[in-house]
Tab-separated table of C-alpha atoms in Angstrom:
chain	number	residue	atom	x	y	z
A	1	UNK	CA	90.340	-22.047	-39.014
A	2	UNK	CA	86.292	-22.166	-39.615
A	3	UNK	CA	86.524	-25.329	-37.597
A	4	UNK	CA	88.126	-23.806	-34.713
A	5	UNK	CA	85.865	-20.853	-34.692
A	6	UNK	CA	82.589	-22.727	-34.793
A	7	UNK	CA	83.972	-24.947	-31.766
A	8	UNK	CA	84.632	-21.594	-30.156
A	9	UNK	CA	81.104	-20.620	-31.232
A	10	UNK	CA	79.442	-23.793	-29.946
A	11	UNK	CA	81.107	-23.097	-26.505
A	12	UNK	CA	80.493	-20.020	-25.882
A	13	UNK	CA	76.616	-20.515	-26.466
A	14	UNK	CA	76.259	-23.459	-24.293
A	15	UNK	CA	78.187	-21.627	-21.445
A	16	UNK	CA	76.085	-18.904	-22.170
A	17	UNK	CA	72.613	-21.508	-21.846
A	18	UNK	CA	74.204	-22.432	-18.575
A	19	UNK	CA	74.644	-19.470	-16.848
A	20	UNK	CA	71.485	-17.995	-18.412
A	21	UNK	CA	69.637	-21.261	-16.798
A	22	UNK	CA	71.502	-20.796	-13.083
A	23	UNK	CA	70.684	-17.223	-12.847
A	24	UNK	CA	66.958	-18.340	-13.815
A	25	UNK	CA	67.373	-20.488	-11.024
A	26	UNK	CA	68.842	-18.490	-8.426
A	27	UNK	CA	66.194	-15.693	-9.453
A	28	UNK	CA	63.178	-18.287	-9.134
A	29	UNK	CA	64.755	-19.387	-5.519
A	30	UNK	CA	65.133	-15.772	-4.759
A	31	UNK	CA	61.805	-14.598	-5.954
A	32	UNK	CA	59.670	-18.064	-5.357
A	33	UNK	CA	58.174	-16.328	-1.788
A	34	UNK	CA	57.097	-13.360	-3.476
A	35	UNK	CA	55.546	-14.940	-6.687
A	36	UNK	CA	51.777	-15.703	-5.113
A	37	UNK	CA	51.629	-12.500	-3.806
A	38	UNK	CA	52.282	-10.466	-6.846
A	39	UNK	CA	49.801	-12.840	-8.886
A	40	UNK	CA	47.452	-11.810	-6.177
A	41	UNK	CA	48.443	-7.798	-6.640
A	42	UNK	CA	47.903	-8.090	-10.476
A	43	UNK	CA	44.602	-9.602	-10.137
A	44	UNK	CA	43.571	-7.031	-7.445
A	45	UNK	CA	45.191	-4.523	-9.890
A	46	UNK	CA	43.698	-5.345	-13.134
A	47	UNK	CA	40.270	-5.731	-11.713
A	48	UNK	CA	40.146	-2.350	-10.164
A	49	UNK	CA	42.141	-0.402	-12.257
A	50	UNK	CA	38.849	1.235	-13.749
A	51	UNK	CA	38.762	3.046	-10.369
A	52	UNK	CA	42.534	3.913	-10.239
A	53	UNK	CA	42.042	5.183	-14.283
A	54	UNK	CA	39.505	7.904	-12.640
A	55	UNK	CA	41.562	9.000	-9.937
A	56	UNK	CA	44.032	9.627	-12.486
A	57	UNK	CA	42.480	10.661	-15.251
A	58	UNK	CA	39.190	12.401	-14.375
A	59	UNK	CA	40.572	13.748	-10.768
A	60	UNK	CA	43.430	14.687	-12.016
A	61	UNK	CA	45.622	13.051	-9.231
A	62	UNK	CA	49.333	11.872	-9.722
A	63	UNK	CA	49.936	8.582	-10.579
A	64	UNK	CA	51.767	8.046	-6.835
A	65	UNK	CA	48.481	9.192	-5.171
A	66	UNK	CA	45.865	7.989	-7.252
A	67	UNK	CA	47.766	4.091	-6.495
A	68	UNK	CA	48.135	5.765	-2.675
A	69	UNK	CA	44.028	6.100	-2.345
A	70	UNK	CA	43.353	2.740	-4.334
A	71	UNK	CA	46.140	0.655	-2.246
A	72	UNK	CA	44.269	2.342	0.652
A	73	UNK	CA	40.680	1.639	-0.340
A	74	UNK	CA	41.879	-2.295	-0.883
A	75	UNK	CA	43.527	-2.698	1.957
A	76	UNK	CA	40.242	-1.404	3.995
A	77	UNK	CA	38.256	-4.106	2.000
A	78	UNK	CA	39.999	-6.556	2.909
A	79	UNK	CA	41.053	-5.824	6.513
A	80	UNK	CA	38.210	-5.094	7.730
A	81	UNK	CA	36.674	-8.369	7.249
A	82	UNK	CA	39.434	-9.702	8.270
A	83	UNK	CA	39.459	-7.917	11.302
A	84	UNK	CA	36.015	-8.467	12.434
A	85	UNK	CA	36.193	-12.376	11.038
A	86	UNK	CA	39.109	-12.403	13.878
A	87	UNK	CA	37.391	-10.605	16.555
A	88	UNK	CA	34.064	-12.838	16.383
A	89	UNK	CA	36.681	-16.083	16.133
A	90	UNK	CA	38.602	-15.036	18.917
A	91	UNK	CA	35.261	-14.166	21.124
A	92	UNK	CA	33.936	-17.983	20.052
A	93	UNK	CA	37.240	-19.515	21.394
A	94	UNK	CA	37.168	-18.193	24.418
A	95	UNK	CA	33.179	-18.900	25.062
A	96	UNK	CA	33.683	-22.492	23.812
A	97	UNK	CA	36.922	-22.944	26.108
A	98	UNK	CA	35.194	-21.363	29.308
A	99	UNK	CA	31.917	-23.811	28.727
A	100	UNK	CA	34.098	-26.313	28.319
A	101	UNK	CA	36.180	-26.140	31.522
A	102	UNK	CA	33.012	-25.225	33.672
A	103	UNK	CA	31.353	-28.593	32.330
A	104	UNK	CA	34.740	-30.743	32.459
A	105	UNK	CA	34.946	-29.585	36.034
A	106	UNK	CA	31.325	-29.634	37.104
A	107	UNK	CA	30.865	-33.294	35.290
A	108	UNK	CA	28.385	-32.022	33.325
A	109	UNK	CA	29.610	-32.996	29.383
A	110	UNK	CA	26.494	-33.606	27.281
A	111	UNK	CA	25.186	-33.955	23.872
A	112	UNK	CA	22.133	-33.242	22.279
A	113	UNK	CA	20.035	-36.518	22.518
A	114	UNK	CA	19.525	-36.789	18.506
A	115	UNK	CA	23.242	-37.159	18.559
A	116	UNK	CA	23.179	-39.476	21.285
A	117	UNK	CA	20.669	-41.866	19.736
A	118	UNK	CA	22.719	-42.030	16.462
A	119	UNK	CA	22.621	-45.705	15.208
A	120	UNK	CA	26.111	-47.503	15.466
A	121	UNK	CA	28.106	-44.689	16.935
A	122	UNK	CA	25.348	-43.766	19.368
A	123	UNK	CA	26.231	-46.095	22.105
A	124	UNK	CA	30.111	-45.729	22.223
A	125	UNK	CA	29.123	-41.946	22.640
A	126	UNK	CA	26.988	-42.379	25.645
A	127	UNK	CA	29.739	-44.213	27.321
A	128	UNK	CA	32.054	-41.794	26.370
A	129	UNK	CA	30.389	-38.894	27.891
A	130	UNK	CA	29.913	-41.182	31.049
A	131	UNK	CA	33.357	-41.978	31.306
A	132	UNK	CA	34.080	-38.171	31.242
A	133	UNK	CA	31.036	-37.320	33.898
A	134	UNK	CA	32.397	-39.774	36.334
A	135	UNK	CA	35.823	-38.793	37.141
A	136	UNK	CA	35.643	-35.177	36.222
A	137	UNK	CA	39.373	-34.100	37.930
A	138	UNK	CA	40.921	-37.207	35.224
A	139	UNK	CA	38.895	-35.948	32.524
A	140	UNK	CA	40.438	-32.173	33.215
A	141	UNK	CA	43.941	-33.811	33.387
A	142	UNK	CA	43.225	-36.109	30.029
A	143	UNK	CA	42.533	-33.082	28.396
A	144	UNK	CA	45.569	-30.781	29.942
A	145	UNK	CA	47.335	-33.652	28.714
A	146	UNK	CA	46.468	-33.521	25.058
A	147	UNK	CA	46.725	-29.993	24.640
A	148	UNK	CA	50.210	-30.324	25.839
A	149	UNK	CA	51.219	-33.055	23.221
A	150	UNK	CA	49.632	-31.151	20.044
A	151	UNK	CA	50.956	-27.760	21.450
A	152	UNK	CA	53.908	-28.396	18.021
A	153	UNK	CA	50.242	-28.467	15.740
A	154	UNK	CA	49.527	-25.066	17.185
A	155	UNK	CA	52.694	-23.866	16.233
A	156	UNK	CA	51.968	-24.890	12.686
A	157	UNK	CA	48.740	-23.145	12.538
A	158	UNK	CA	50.419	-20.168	14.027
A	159	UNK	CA	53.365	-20.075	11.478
A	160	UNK	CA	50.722	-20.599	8.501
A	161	UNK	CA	49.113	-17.542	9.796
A	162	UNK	CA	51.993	-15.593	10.089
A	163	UNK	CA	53.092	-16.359	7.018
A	164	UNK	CA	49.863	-15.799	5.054
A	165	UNK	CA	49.620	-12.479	6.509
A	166	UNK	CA	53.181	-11.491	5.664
A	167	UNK	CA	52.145	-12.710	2.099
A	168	UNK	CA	48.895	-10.216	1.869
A	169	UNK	CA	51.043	-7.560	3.644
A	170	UNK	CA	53.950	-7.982	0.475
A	171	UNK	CA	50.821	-8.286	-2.193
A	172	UNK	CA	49.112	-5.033	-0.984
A	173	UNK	CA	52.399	-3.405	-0.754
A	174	UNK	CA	53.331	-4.482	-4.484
A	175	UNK	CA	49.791	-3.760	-5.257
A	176	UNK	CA	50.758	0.004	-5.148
A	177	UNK	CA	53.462	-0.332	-7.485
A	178	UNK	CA	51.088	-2.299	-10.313
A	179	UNK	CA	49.135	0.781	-9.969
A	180	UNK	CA	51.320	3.597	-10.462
A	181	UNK	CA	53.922	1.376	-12.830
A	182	UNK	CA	50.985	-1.338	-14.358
A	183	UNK	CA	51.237	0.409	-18.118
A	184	UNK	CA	54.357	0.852	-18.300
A	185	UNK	CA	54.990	-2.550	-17.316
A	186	UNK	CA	52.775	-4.333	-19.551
A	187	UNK	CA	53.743	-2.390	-22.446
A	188	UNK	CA	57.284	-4.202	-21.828
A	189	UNK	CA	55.869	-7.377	-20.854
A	190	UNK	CA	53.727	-7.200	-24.315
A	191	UNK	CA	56.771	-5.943	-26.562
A	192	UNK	CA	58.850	-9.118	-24.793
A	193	UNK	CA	56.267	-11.546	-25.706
A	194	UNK	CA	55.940	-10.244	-29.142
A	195	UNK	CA	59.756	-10.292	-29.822
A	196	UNK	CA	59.347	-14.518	-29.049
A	197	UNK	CA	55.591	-14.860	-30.260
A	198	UNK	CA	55.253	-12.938	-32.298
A	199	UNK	CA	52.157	-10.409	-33.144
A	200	UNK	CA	49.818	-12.823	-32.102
A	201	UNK	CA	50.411	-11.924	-28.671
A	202	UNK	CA	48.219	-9.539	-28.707
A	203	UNK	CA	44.928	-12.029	-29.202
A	204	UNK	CA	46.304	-14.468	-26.558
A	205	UNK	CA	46.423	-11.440	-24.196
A	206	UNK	CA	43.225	-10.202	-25.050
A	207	UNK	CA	42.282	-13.829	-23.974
A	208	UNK	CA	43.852	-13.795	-21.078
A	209	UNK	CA	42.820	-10.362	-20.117
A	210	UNK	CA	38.700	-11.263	-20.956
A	211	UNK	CA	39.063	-14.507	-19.068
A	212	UNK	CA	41.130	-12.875	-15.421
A	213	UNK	CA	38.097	-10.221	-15.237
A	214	UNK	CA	35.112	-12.608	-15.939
A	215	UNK	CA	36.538	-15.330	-13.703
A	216	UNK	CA	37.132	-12.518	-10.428
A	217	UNK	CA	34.103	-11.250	-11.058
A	218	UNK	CA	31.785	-14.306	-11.415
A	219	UNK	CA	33.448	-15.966	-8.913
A	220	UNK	CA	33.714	-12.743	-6.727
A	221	UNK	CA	29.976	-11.828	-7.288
A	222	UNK	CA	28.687	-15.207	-6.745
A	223	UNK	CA	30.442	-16.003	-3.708
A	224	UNK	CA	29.880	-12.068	-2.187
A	225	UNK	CA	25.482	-12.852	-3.215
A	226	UNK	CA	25.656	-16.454	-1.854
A	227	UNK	CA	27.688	-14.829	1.576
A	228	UNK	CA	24.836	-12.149	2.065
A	229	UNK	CA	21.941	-14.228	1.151
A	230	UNK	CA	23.443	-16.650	3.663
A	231	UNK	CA	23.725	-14.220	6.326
A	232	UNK	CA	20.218	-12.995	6.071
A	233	UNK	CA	19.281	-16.613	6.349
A	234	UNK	CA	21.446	-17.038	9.900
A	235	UNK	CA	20.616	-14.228	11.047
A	236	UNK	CA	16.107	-14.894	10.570
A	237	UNK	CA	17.401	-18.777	11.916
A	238	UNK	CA	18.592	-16.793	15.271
A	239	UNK	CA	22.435	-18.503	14.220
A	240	UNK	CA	25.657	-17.412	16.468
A	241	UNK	CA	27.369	-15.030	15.276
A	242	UNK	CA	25.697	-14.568	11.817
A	243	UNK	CA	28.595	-11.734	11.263
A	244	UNK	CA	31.449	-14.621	11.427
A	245	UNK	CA	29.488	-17.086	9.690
A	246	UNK	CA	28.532	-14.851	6.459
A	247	UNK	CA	32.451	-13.976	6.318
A	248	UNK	CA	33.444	-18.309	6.431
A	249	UNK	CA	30.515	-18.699	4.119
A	250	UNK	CA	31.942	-16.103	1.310
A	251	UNK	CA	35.305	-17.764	1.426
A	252	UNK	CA	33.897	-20.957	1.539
A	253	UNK	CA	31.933	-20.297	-1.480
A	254	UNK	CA	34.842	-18.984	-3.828
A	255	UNK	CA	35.266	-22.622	-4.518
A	256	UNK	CA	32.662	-23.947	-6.853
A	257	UNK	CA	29.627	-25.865	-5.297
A	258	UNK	CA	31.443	-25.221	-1.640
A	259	UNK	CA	28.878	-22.804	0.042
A	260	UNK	CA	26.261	-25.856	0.531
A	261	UNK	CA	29.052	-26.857	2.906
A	262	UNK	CA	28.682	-24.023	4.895
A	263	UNK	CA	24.623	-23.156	5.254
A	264	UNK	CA	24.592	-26.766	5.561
A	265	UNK	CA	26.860	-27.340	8.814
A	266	UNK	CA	24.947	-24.535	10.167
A	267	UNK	CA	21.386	-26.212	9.203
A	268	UNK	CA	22.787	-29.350	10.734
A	269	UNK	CA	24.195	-27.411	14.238
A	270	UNK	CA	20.480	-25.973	14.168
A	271	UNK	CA	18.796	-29.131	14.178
A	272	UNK	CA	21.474	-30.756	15.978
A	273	UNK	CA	20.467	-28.059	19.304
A	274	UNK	CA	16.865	-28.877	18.914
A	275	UNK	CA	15.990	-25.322	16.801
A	276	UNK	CA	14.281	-27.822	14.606
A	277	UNK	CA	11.916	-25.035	12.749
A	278	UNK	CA	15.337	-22.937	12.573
A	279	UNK	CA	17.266	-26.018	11.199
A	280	UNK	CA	14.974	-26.896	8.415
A	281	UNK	CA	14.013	-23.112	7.376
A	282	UNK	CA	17.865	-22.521	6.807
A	283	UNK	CA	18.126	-25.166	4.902
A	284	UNK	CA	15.532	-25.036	2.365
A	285	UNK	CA	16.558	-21.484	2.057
A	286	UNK	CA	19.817	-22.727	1.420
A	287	UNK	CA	18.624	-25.431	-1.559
A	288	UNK	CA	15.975	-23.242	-2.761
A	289	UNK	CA	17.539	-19.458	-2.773
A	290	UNK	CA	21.320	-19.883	-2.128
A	291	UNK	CA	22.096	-22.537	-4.353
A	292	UNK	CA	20.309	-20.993	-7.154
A	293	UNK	CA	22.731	-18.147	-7.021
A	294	UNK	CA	25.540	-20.134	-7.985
A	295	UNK	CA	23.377	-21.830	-10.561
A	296	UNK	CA	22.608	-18.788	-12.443
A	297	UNK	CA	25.310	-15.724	-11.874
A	298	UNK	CA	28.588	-17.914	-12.183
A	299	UNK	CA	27.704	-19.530	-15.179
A	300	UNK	CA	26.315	-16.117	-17.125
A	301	UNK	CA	28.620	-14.181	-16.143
A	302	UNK	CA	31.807	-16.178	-16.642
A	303	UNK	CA	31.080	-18.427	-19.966
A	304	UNK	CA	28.763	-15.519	-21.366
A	305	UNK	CA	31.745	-13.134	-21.363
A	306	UNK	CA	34.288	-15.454	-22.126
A	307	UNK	CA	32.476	-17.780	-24.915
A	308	UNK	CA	34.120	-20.782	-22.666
A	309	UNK	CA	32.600	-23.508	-22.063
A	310	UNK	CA	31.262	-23.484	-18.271
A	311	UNK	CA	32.972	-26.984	-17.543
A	312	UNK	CA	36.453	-25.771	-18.747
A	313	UNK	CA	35.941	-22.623	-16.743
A	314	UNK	CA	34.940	-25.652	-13.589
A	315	UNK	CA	38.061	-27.762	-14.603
A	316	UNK	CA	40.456	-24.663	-14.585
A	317	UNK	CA	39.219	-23.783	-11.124
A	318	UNK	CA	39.541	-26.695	-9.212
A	319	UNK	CA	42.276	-28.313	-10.884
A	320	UNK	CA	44.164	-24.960	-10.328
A	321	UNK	CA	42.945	-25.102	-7.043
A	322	UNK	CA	44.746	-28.304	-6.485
A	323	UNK	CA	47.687	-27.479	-8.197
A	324	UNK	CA	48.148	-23.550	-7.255
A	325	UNK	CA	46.669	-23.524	-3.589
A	326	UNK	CA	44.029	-20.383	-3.400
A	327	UNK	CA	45.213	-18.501	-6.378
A	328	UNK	CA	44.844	-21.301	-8.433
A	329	UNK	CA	41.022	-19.884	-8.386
A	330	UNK	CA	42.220	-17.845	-10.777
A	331	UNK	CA	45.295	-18.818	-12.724
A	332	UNK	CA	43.536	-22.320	-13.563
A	333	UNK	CA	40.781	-21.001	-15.738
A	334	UNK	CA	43.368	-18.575	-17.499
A	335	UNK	CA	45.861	-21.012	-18.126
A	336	UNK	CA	43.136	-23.566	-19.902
A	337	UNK	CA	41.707	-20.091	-21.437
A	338	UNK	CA	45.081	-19.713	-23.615
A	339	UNK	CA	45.076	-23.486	-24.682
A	340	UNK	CA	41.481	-22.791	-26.240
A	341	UNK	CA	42.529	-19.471	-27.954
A	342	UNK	CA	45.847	-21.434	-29.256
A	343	UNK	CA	43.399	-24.581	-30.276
A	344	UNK	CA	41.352	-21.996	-31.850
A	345	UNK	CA	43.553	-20.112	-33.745
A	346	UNK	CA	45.407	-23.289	-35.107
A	347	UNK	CA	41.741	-24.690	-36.103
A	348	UNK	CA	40.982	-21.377	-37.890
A	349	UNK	CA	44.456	-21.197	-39.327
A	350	UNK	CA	44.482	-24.630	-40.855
A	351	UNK	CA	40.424	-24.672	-41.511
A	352	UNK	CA	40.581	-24.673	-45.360
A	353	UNK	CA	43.005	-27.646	-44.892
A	354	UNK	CA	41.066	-29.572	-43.018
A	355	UNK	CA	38.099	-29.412	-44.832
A	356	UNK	CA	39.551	-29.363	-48.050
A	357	UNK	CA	41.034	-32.847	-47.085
A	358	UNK	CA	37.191	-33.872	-45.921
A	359	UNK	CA	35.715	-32.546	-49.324
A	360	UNK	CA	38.322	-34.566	-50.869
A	361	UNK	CA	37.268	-37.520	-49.035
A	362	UNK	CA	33.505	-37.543	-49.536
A	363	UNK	CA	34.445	-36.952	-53.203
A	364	UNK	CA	36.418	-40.028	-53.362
A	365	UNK	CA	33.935	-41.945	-51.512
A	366	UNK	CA	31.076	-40.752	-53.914
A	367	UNK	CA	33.326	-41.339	-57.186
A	368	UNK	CA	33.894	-45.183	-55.733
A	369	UNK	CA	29.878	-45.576	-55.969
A	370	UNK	CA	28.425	-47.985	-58.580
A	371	UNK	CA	26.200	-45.968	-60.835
A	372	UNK	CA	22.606	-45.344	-60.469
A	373	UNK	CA	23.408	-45.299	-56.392
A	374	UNK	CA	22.885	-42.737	-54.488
């Protein structure tokens, strides 16, 4: 009879550990195009909830319009940027496509001569451009012809935008919902992990909690200085478009060591036009003012609040960068952030063993000495 029932027993858990793993599944497949999007809303959330915490509390506003007037205020931020960023892109296009026809059909392709006299390459250029100056109707119907047969790439780029925007349009959207539900929510979310974990929950997300706010804001301020500094220096340097170029150059430089990248192709165009005084002005203001930034603020303000070491904070960035896409910015250095508080606590847990076992050890060692040897 016992034997029966524990058979019984054993069945019913591992039927119960399958359907428990295929509704995990199904929920993952359901949920997977929503999950970057709410990371992005609770990082949004939890940095700016100070702000939402004095609607609420020192305006006395309801919770549903306090997260009303903060989803609002975010969604300006980053939309108008955006906008703009679009605007100046979509003005460039055209301008570049117009010059581009008018040359192609006036025979009139050139390139600066510093490009031209390039060694190696600098030849197979020149005949290039004279190949497309001589037989300007050919060159028009070359080039109708390869825009035609990489129309499918466009399509791509297209869907990618379509699809990125739907994503910010369901993080913003969820972002009001972190706001007027975020407490409540981590209060379950903390009393879950605590019924697995344990009480030391509450250190890990203390961790975690340190590490999200120093990581948006060093990487946030750095990148927003580095951006502004930048545009000063494009628009002194007489740059196109310095607006559109200080927005590429702040998302360039959320990734670490990126923004020389970006003052640097500009330097490069500069000099490249013959605005040599331009060119070389940018950048040594780039080496000598905007790299600095990222020398200095990322660094302080990211290992000095955490107590983690800069090159795990580096390490968690990129390599969550890989692994994650763009929010990987973020969930790399918090991910490697919990390993060191685990590593830590273990080390302090098990600290009078250790050494006990070393002061054991070097006793042994000096016990084994002859006598009179020191």
């Amino acid at each position: 009879m016992i034997e029966h029932w524990t058979k019984e027993l054993v069945l019913q858990r591992l039927l119960s550990a399958v359907l428990l793993t295929v509704l995990v599944i199904l929920c993952f497949q359901i949920v997977q195009f929503f999950i970057s999007p709410a990371i992005w809303a609770a990082i949004l959330a939890y940095v700016t909830f100070p702000l939402y915490r004095f609607f609420h509390h020192k305006v006395h506003l309801s919770p549903t319009l306090s997260a009303l007037i903060m989803t609002a205020a975010v969604s300006l931020t980053i939309g108008v940027p955006l906008i703009i960023g679009v605007f100046f892109l979509q003005q460039e296009v055209i301008s570049f496509y117009g010059t581009m026809v008018h040359r192609l059909q006036a025979g009139y392709v050139d390139l600066p001569e510093s490009i031209k006299n390039l060694p190696i390459i600098g030849q197979q250029i020149r005949d290039t451009l004279w190949e497309i100056n001589k037989d300007p109707e050919s060159s028009m119907a070359t080039a109708r012809a390869w825009v035609q047969s990489h129309l499918y790439y466009g399509k791509l780029a297209f869907d990618a935008v379509l699809k990125n925007l739907t994503k910010l349009g369901m993080a913003l959207m969820t972002l009001f919902f972190f706001y007027r539900d975020g407490m409540s929510l981590m209060k379950q979310i903390r009393q879950a992990m605590k019924n697995i974990i344990g009480d030391r929950i509450d250190h890990y997300i203390n961790s975690v909690a340190a590490t999200t706010q120093a990581v948006v804001y060093g990487i946030g301020l750095t990148a927003l200085a580095q951006a502004l500094l930048a545009g000063l220096g494009y628009a002194v340097a007489n740059a196109p478009n310095p607006i559109l170029l200080t927005i590429i150059t702040f998302m360039v430089a959320l990734v670490p060591f990126g923004t020389p990248f970006a003052w640097g192709g500009v330097s490069l165009w500069l000099l490249s036009q013959g605005y040599t005084t331009q060119g070389i002005g940018l950048g040594l203001w780039g080496i000598l003012v905007i790299s600095w930034v990222d020398n200095l603020i990322r660094p302080i303000v990211i290992s000095g609040a955490t107590k983690i070491p800069f090159i795990l904070i580096f390490i968690g960035v990129l390599g969550g960068l890989t692994a994650f896409g763009f929010v990987g910015l973020f969930i790399g250095p918090v991910v490697l952030a919990i390993v060191l508080a685990v590593w830590r606590e273990w080390i302090s847990q098990h600290r009078s063993e250790i050494f006990a076992n070393q002061n054991a050890q070097t006793t042994t060692s000096q016990q084994a000495l002859p006598c009179g040897t020191k």
